[in-house]
PDB file of C-alpha atoms in Angstrom:
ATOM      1  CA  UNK A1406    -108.918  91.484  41.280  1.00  0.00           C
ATOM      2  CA  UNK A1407    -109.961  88.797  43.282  1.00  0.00           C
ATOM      3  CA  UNK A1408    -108.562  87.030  46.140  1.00  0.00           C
ATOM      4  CA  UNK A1409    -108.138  83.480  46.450  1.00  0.00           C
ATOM      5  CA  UNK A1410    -108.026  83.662  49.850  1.00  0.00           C
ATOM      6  CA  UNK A1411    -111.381  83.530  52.230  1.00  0.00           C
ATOM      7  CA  UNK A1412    -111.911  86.902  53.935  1.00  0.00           C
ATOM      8  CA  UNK A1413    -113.059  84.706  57.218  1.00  0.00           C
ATOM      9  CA  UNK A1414    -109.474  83.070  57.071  1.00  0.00           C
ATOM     10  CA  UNK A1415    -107.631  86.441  56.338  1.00  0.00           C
ATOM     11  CA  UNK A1416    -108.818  88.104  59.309  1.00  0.00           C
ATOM     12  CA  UNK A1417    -108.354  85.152  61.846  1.00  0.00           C
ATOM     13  CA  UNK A1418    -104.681  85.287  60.487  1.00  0.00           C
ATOM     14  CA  UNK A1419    -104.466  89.255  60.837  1.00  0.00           C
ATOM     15  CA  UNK A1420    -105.868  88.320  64.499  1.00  0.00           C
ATOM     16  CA  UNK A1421    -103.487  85.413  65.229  1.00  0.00           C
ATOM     17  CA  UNK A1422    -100.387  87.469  64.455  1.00  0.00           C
ATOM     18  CA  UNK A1423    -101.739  90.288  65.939  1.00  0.00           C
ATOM     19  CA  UNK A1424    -101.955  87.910  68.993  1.00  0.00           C
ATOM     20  CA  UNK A1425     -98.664  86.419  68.784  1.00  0.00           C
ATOM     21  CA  UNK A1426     -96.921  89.437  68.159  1.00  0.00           C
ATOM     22  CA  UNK A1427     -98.603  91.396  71.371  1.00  0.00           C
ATOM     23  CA  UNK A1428     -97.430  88.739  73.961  1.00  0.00           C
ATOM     24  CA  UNK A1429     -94.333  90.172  75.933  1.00  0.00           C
ATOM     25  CA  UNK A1430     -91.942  87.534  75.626  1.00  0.00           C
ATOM     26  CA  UNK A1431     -92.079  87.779  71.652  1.00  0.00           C
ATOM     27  CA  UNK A1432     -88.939  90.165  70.769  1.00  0.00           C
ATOM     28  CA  UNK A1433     -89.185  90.810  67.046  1.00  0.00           C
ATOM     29  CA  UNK A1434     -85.798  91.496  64.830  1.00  0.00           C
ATOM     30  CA  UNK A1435     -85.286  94.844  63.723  1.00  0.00           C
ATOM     31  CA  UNK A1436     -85.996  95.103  59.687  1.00  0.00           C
ATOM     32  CA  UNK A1437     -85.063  92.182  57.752  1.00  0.00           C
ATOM     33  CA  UNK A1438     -81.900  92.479  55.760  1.00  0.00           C
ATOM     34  CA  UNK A1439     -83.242  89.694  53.650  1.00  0.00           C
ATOM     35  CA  UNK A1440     -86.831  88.213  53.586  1.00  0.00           C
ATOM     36  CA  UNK A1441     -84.652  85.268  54.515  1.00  0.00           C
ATOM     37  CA  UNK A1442     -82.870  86.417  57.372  1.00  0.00           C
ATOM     38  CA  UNK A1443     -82.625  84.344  60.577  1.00  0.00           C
ATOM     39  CA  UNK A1444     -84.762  86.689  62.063  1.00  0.00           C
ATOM     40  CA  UNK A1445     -88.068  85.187  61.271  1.00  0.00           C
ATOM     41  CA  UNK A1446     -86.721  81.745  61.845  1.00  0.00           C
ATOM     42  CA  UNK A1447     -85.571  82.394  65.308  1.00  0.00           C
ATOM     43  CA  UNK A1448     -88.813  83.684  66.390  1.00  0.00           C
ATOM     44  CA  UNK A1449     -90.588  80.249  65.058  1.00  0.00           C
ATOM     45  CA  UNK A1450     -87.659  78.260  66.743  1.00  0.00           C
ATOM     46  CA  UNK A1451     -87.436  80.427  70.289  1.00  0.00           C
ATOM     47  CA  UNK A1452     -91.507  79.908  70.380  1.00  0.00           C
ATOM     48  CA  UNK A1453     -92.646  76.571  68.636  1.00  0.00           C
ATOM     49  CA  UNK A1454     -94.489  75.403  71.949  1.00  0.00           C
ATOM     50  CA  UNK A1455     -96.744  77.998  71.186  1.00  0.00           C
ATOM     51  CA  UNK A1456    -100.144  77.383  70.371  1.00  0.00           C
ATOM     52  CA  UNK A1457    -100.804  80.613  68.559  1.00  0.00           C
ATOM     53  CA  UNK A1458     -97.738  80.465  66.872  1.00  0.00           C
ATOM     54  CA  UNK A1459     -98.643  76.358  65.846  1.00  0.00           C
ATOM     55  CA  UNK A1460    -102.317  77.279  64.785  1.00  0.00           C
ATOM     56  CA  UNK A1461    -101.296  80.175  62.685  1.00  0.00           C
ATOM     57  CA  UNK A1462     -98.285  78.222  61.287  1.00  0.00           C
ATOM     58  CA  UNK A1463    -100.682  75.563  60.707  1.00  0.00           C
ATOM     59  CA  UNK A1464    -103.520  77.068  59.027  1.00  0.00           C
ATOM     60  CA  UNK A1465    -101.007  79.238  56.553  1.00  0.00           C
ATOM     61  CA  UNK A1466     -99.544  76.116  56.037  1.00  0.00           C
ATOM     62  CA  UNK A1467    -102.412  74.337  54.923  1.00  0.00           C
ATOM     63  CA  UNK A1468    -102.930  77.053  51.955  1.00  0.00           C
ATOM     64  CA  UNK A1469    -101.970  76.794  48.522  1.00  0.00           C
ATOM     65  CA  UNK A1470     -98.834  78.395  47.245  1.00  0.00           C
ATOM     66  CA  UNK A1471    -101.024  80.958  45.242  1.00  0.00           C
ATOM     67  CA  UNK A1472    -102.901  81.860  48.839  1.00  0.00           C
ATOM     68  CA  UNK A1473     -99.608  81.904  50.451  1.00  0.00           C
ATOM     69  CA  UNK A1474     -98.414  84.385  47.467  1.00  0.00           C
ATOM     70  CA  UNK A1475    -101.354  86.323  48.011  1.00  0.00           C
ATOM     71  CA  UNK A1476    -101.011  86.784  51.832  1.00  0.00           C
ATOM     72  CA  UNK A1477     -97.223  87.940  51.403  1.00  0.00           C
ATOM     73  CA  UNK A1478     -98.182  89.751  48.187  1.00  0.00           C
ATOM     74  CA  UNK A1479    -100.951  91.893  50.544  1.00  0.00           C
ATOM     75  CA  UNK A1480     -98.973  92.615  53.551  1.00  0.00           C
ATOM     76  CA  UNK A1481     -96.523  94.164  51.022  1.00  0.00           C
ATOM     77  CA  UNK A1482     -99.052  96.291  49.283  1.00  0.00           C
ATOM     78  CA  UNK A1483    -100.777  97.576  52.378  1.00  0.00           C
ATOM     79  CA  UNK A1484     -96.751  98.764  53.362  1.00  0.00           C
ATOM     80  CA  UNK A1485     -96.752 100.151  49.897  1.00  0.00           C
ATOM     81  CA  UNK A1486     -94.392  98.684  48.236  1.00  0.00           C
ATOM     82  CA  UNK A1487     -96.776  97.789  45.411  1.00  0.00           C
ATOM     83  CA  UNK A1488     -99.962  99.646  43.953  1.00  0.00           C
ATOM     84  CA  UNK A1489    -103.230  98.075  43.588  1.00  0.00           C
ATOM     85  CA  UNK A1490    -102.119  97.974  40.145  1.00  0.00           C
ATOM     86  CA  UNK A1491     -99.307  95.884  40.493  1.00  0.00           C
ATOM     87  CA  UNK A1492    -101.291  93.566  42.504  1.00  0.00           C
ATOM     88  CA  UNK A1493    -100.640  90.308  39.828  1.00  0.00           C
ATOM     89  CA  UNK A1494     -97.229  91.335  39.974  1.00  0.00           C
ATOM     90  CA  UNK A1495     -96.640  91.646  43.695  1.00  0.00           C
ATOM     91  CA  UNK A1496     -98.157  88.133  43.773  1.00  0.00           C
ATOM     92  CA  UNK A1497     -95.554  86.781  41.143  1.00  0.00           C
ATOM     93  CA  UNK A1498     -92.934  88.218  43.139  1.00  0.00           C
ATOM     94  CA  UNK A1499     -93.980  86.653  46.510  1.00  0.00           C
ATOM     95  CA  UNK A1500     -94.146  82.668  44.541  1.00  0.00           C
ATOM     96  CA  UNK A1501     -91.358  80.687  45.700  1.00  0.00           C
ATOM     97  CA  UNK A1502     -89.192  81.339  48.522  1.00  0.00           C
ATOM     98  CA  UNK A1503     -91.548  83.926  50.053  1.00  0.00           C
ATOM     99  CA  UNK A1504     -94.592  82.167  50.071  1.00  0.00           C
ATOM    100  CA  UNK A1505     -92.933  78.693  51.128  1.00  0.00           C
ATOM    101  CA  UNK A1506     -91.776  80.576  54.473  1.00  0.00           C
ATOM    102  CA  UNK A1507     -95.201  82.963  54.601  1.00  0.00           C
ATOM    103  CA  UNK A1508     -95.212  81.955  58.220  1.00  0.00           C
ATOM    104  CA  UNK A1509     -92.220  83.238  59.117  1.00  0.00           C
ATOM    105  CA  UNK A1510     -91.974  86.286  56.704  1.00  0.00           C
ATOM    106  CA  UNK A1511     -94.845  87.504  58.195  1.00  0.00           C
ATOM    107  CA  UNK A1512     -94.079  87.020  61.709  1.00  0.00           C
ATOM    108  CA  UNK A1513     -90.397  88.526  61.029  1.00  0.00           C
ATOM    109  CA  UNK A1514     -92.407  92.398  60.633  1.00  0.00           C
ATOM    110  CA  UNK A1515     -93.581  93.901  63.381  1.00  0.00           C
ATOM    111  CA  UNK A1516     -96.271  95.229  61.760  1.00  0.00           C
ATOM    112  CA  UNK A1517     -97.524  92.770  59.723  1.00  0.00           C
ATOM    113  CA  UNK A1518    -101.306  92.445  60.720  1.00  0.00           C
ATOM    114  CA  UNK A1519    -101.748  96.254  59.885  1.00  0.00           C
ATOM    115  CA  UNK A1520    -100.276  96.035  56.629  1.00  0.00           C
ATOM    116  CA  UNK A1521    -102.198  93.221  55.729  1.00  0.00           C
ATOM    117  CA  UNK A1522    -104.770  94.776  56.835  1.00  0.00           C
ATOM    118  CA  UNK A1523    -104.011  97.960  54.521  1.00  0.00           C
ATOM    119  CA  UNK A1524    -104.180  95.529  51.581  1.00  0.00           C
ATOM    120  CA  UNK A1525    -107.377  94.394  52.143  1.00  0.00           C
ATOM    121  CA  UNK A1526    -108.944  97.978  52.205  1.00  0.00           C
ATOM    122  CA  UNK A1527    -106.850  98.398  48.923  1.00  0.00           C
ATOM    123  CA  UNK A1528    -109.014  95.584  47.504  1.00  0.00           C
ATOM    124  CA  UNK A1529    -112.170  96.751  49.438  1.00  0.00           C
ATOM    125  CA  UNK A1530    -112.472  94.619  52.384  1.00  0.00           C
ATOM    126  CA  UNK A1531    -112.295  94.574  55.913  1.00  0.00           C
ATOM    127  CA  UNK A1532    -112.261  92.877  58.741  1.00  0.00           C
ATOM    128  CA  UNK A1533    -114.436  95.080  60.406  1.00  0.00           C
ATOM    129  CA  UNK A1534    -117.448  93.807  58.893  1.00  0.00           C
TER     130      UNK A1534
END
């Protein structure tokens, strides 16, 4: 299965939230109730003057929906909620709402960058190389 995003652009993402999310005035909600919650919209609200937080908005932005769906669609198979398997599948489920606020979602889960980083392994990538 092949990703339609570019590995480059994957791992500056990973590195941007990874960023954001490190910096002590960032308080992250506790687990989503709904991949809607407030939660993830507060954090882009109580933070929009920052520049980490605009570039990676910006750049996640600038994908397709199907990238977008694939970003979402990782972070939740390197969590585990999907097997490599289900990979077409976890992308179907992230089109729409979820990959509209990708941003957001992402940012909302505390450990996003690892988990996304778990799905590319599952595909057999890093960005360690």
């Amino acid at each position: 299965m092949m990703l339609h995003i570019n590995l480059d652009s994957l791992c500056h993402i990973i590195n941007k939230i990874r960023e954001f999310q490190a910096k002590e005035e960032v308080v992250l909600p506790g687990t989503p109730i709904s991949p809607f919650e407030d939660g993830a919209f507060q954090i882009l609200a109580e933070h929009s003057e920052d520049y980490t937080l605009q570039e990676m908005t910006r750049v996640i932005g600038a994908m397709s929906e199907r990238q977008r769906a694939e970003l979402v669609a990782l972070m939740w198979l390197g969590r585990g909620d999907y097997g490599f398997d289900e990979w077409e599948v976890a992308v179907d489920e992230a089109i729409g709402d979820y990959s509209i606020n990708a941003a957001g979602y992402l940012l909302a889960h505390p450990m996003a960058a690892d988990d996304l980083e778990e799905g590319l392994i599952a595909h057999g990538y890093s960005c360690q190389d």
